[in-house]
Amino acid sequence: MSLRSYPTTMSELGDAAGPGPGSSSTGTSQPSPAWSGSRRQQQSLTATAMLQHDPLRMYKVFLSGALSGAISRTATAPVDRLKMLLQTHEEATGLSLRQGWQKMLAEGSIKSFFKGNGANVVKIAPETALKLTLNDSIRSVVAKDPDHVLIGERMVSGGIAGAIAQGLLYPLDTIRTRLAVSAPNTYAGILHAAYRIRRDEGARAFYRGITPSMIGILPFAGMDIALFEVFKDGMYERYDGRPPNMGIVVAGMLSSSIAQ
């Protein structure tokens, strides 16, 4: 959860641009007819307009996505590893949450709870950054009216962006899964795991499971991004362009939970 085309208020844009048409040297200004319309239209700009006024926006979104992806994934690494242990357990009786937790404890150190997280961060940071950056660009092409993007158009752009980002970095997903579920001391690290997989199983092994992964990421990323933007836009309108930070966090948690 991070920057996903946050709206810019017209007052903020005016402050940054300085005096212009309809303003005087004393700082008083008259509303321009070009910006007449609903309160929502006056408070928000499209991604294209924002890029025109902020040429560094693409880089800001990329960096914000990378940092937020790395931090959030590290914070939830123990739960992520527990999930993979449950998914890959081969006995017919299954593995309970308590047994999975005890299995990680039995490995002897706090590091066992973050096993494979290095590869996870190496994957998720650029993947999140790419997903959010691509979503900005794809949405401007998909949307018929950039000023009024429909939720279906948001889902399409988010799904495509998520699929491209995950497809490009899928080998890292395979490596982090191997690191997370393998017995202790099987691999010495990311590079050793990559070398062993390539040597013993061939390059195609890096892409095992990519088909169901792509099938899953399209609706997940699409719904996650679309719902987040809907929740976020609602808060921007309710709080006059200055929603509380915790509100943005809750919006991200809620959208990701529903999509998952």
Short mmCIF file of C-alpha atoms in Angstrom, two decimals:
data_model
loop_
_atom_site.label_atom_id
_atom_site.label_comp_id
_atom_site.label_asym_id
_atom_site.label_seq_id
_atom_site.Cartn_x
_atom_site.Cartn_y
_atom_site.Cartn_z
CA MET A 1 0.00 0.00 0.00
CA SER A 2 1.54 3.29 -1.10
CA LEU A 3 1.20 6.17 -3.52
CA ARG A 4 -1.48 5.28 -6.08
CA SER A 5 -2.22 8.53 -7.96
CA TYR A 6 -3.19 10.66 -4.97
CA PRO A 7 -5.33 13.63 -6.00
CA THR A 8 -3.88 17.11 -5.82
CA THR A 9 -6.10 19.87 -4.48
CA MET A 10 -6.61 22.95 -6.59
CA SER A 11 -5.51 25.18 -3.74
CA GLU A 12 -2.20 23.31 -3.51
CA LEU A 13 -1.73 23.57 -7.27
CA GLY A 14 -2.43 27.28 -7.16
CA ASP A 15 0.10 27.82 -4.38
CA ALA A 16 2.76 25.99 -6.37
CA ALA A 17 2.03 27.78 -9.64
CA GLY A 18 1.87 31.30 -8.20
CA PRO A 19 -0.21 34.20 -9.58
CA GLY A 20 -1.80 33.57 -12.94
CA PRO A 21 -4.92 34.43 -14.90
CA GLY A 22 -7.63 35.72 -12.65
CA SER A 23 -5.21 36.81 -9.92
CA SER A 24 -3.69 40.09 -8.88
CA SER A 25 -0.37 41.06 -7.41
CA THR A 26 -1.96 41.30 -3.98
CA GLY A 27 -2.64 37.57 -3.96
CA THR A 28 -6.44 37.70 -4.31
CA SER A 29 -7.88 35.66 -7.13
CA GLN A 30 -11.15 34.97 -8.83
CA PRO A 31 -12.23 31.44 -9.70
CA SER A 32 -11.61 30.57 -13.33
CA PRO A 33 -14.59 29.35 -15.38
CA ALA A 34 -12.39 26.49 -16.61
CA TRP A 35 -12.52 24.97 -13.14
CA SER A 36 -16.24 25.36 -12.57
CA GLY A 37 -18.19 22.22 -11.82
CA SER A 38 -18.57 19.81 -8.95
CA ARG A 39 -16.53 19.95 -5.77
CA ARG A 40 -14.87 16.65 -6.71
CA GLN A 41 -13.78 18.01 -10.09
CA GLN A 42 -12.29 21.09 -8.43
CA GLN A 43 -10.38 19.06 -5.84
CA SER A 44 -8.81 16.41 -8.06
CA LEU A 45 -6.68 16.20 -11.17
CA THR A 46 -6.06 13.29 -13.50
CA ALA A 47 -2.76 11.42 -13.45
CA THR A 48 -1.84 13.03 -16.78
CA ALA A 49 -2.46 16.54 -15.44
CA MET A 50 -0.51 15.76 -12.29
CA LEU A 51 2.43 14.55 -14.36
CA GLN A 52 2.37 17.78 -16.34
CA HIS A 53 2.63 19.83 -13.16
CA ASP A 54 5.03 17.42 -11.42
CA PRO A 55 7.57 15.96 -13.88
CA LEU A 56 9.14 13.95 -11.04
CA ARG A 57 5.89 12.18 -10.14
CA MET A 58 6.80 8.94 -11.93
CA TYR A 59 10.03 8.67 -9.95
CA LYS A 60 8.27 9.53 -6.69
CA VAL A 61 5.66 6.83 -7.27
CA PHE A 62 8.37 4.30 -8.17
CA LEU A 63 10.43 5.05 -5.05
CA SER A 64 7.39 5.15 -2.77
CA GLY A 65 6.17 1.83 -4.14
CA ALA A 66 9.55 0.18 -3.65
CA LEU A 67 9.92 1.40 -0.05
CA SER A 68 6.37 0.61 0.99
CA GLY A 69 6.54 -2.84 -0.60
CA ALA A 70 9.78 -3.70 1.18
CA ILE A 71 8.63 -2.41 4.58
CA SER A 72 5.18 -3.99 4.51
CA ARG A 73 6.44 -7.36 3.28
CA THR A 74 9.17 -7.48 5.94
CA ALA A 75 6.64 -6.63 8.65
CA THR A 76 4.44 -9.54 7.58
CA ALA A 77 7.26 -11.99 6.70
CA PRO A 78 6.56 -14.47 9.55
CA VAL A 79 2.91 -14.80 8.52
CA ASP A 80 3.89 -15.12 4.86
CA ARG A 81 6.28 -17.96 5.65
CA LEU A 82 3.66 -19.67 7.80
CA LYS A 83 1.25 -19.51 4.87
CA MET A 84 3.79 -21.18 2.57
CA LEU A 85 4.48 -23.94 5.13
CA LEU A 86 0.76 -24.68 5.25
CA GLN A 87 0.55 -24.70 1.44
CA THR A 88 3.50 -27.05 0.92
CA HIS A 89 2.90 -29.48 3.80
CA GLU A 90 2.66 -32.94 2.23
CA GLU A 91 1.12 -35.07 4.99
CA ALA A 92 -2.56 -35.94 4.61
CA THR A 93 -3.40 -34.69 8.11
CA GLY A 94 -2.38 -31.16 7.21
CA LEU A 95 -0.56 -28.63 9.35
CA SER A 96 -2.29 -26.41 11.88
CA LEU A 97 -1.35 -22.79 12.51
CA ARG A 98 0.08 -23.76 15.90
CA GLN A 99 2.13 -26.60 14.43
CA GLY A 100 3.48 -24.34 11.71
CA TRP A 101 4.47 -21.73 14.27
CA GLN A 102 6.16 -24.39 16.40
CA LYS A 103 8.01 -25.65 13.35
CA MET A 104 9.53 -22.22 12.80
CA LEU A 105 10.37 -21.93 16.50
CA ALA A 106 12.12 -25.32 16.39
CA GLU A 107 14.59 -24.04 13.83
CA GLY A 108 16.27 -22.18 16.64
CA SER A 109 16.39 -18.44 16.03
CA ILE A 110 14.40 -15.37 15.08
CA LYS A 111 15.90 -15.65 11.59
CA SER A 112 13.72 -18.68 10.91
CA PHE A 113 10.64 -16.45 10.95
CA PHE A 114 12.17 -14.30 8.19
CA LYS A 115 13.61 -17.12 6.10
CA GLY A 116 13.43 -16.17 2.44
CA ASN A 117 12.51 -12.57 3.22
CA GLY A 118 15.63 -11.22 1.52
CA ALA A 119 14.51 -12.69 -1.80
CA ASN A 120 10.98 -11.57 -1.03
CA VAL A 121 12.08 -7.95 -0.59
CA VAL A 122 14.28 -8.11 -3.69
CA LYS A 123 11.16 -9.22 -5.57
CA ILE A 124 8.38 -7.21 -3.94
CA ALA A 125 10.14 -3.82 -3.89
CA PRO A 126 10.62 -3.46 -7.66
CA GLU A 127 7.37 -5.34 -8.35
CA THR A 128 5.29 -2.90 -6.29
CA ALA A 129 7.17 0.04 -7.77
CA LEU A 130 6.59 -1.19 -11.32
CA LYS A 131 2.93 -2.02 -10.64
CA LEU A 132 2.09 1.45 -9.36
CA THR A 133 4.12 3.27 -12.00
CA LEU A 134 2.66 1.21 -14.84
CA ASN A 135 -0.85 1.61 -13.42
CA ASP A 136 -0.54 5.40 -13.76
CA SER A 137 0.39 5.11 -17.44
CA ILE A 138 -2.00 2.30 -18.39
CA ARG A 139 -4.97 4.00 -16.73
CA SER A 140 -4.45 7.14 -18.82
CA VAL A 141 -4.74 4.96 -21.95
CA VAL A 142 -7.61 2.73 -20.78
CA ALA A 143 -9.85 5.48 -19.38
CA LYS A 144 -12.25 7.01 -21.90
CA ASP A 145 -12.51 10.13 -19.72
CA PRO A 146 -9.35 10.68 -17.62
CA ASP A 147 -11.30 13.11 -15.42
CA HIS A 148 -13.87 10.45 -14.49
CA VAL A 149 -12.18 7.05 -14.40
CA LEU A 150 -14.70 4.23 -13.94
CA ILE A 151 -14.06 1.46 -11.42
CA GLY A 152 -13.96 -1.09 -14.24
CA GLU A 153 -11.24 0.91 -15.99
CA ARG A 154 -9.30 1.09 -12.73
CA MET A 155 -9.54 -2.70 -12.37
CA VAL A 156 -8.34 -3.30 -15.93
CA SER A 157 -5.33 -0.98 -15.61
CA GLY A 158 -4.42 -2.35 -12.17
CA GLY A 159 -4.69 -5.96 -13.32
CA ILE A 160 -2.54 -5.41 -16.40
CA ALA A 161 0.07 -3.48 -14.40
CA GLY A 162 0.18 -6.18 -11.72
CA ALA A 163 0.51 -8.99 -14.26
CA ILE A 164 3.37 -7.28 -16.11
CA ALA A 165 5.27 -6.53 -12.90
CA GLN A 166 4.85 -10.03 -11.49
CA GLY A 167 5.69 -11.73 -14.79
CA LEU A 168 8.96 -9.83 -15.12
CA LEU A 169 10.07 -10.76 -11.60
CA TYR A 170 8.54 -14.23 -11.25
CA PRO A 171 11.89 -16.11 -10.97
CA LEU A 172 12.52 -14.25 -7.70
CA ASP A 173 9.18 -15.52 -6.42
CA THR A 174 10.29 -19.09 -7.11
CA ILE A 175 13.58 -18.50 -5.30
CA ARG A 176 11.97 -16.96 -2.23
CA THR A 177 9.50 -19.86 -2.00
CA ARG A 178 12.33 -22.39 -2.13
CA LEU A 179 14.23 -20.49 0.55
CA ALA A 180 11.16 -20.27 2.78
CA VAL A 181 10.07 -23.90 2.70
CA SER A 182 13.39 -25.76 2.32
CA ALA A 183 15.13 -27.52 5.20
CA PRO A 184 17.74 -25.49 7.10
CA ASN A 185 21.11 -25.14 5.32
CA THR A 186 19.72 -26.31 1.97
CA TYR A 187 20.65 -23.02 0.37
CA ALA A 188 23.25 -20.45 1.42
CA GLY A 189 21.28 -17.52 0.04
CA ILE A 190 19.56 -16.04 -2.99
CA LEU A 191 22.43 -16.54 -5.45
CA HIS A 192 23.14 -20.07 -4.24
CA ALA A 193 19.47 -21.02 -4.59
CA ALA A 194 19.37 -19.56 -8.10
CA TYR A 195 22.53 -21.45 -9.05
CA ARG A 196 21.21 -24.77 -7.67
CA ILE A 197 17.83 -24.44 -9.38
CA ARG A 198 19.48 -23.58 -12.71
CA ARG A 199 22.04 -26.38 -12.41
CA ASP A 200 19.74 -29.16 -11.20
CA GLU A 201 16.42 -28.33 -12.85
CA GLY A 202 17.08 -25.98 -15.74
CA ALA A 203 15.94 -22.45 -16.49
CA ARG A 204 12.29 -23.46 -16.94
CA ALA A 205 12.11 -24.34 -13.23
CA PHE A 206 12.14 -20.62 -12.41
CA TYR A 207 8.73 -20.29 -14.08
CA ARG A 208 6.93 -23.22 -12.49
CA GLY A 209 3.43 -22.19 -11.45
CA ILE A 210 3.45 -18.96 -13.45
CA THR A 211 0.12 -19.74 -15.16
CA PRO A 212 -2.00 -19.93 -11.98
CA SER A 213 0.00 -17.01 -10.62
CA MET A 214 -0.96 -14.87 -13.62
CA ILE A 215 -4.58 -16.01 -13.37
CA GLY A 216 -4.58 -14.93 -9.73
CA ILE A 217 -2.74 -11.63 -10.05
CA LEU A 218 -5.04 -10.15 -12.70
CA PRO A 219 -8.18 -9.97 -10.52
CA PHE A 220 -6.19 -9.42 -7.31
CA ALA A 221 -4.12 -6.46 -8.49
CA GLY A 222 -7.06 -5.01 -10.39
CA MET A 223 -9.43 -5.15 -7.44
CA ASP A 224 -6.78 -4.09 -4.92
CA ILE A 225 -5.80 -0.95 -6.81
CA ALA A 226 -9.35 -0.08 -7.90
CA LEU A 227 -10.82 -0.39 -4.40
CA PHE A 228 -7.94 1.53 -2.85
CA GLU A 229 -8.41 4.41 -5.27
CA VAL A 230 -12.17 4.46 -4.68
CA PHE A 231 -11.72 4.50 -0.88
CA LYS A 232 -8.94 7.07 -1.13
CA ASP A 233 -10.85 9.39 -3.44
CA GLY A 234 -13.82 9.25 -1.09
CA MET A 235 -11.63 10.31 1.83
CA TYR A 236 -10.04 13.13 -0.17
CA GLU A 237 -13.49 14.47 -0.94
CA ARG A 238 -14.70 14.08 2.64
CA TYR A 239 -11.63 15.71 4.21
CA ASP A 240 -11.19 18.47 1.62
CA GLY A 241 -8.06 16.97 0.12
CA ARG A 242 -6.30 16.28 3.44
CA PRO A 243 -7.32 12.83 4.71
CA PRO A 244 -5.64 11.46 7.87
CA ASN A 245 -2.64 9.23 7.26
CA MET A 246 -4.22 6.40 9.22
CA GLY A 247 -7.24 6.63 6.93
CA ILE A 248 -4.99 5.91 3.94
CA VAL A 249 -3.47 2.95 5.81
CA VAL A 250 -6.91 1.54 6.61
CA ALA A 251 -7.98 2.01 2.98
CA GLY A 252 -4.97 0.02 1.83
CA MET A 253 -5.57 -2.75 4.36
CA LEU A 254 -9.24 -3.01 3.49
CA SER A 255 -8.72 -3.05 -0.28
CA SER A 256 -5.96 -5.68 -0.08
CA SER A 257 -8.00 -7.87 2.31
CA ILE A 258 -11.07 -7.82 0.05
CA ALA A 259 -8.96 -8.52 -3.05
CA GLN A 260 -7.10 -11.37 -1.33
#
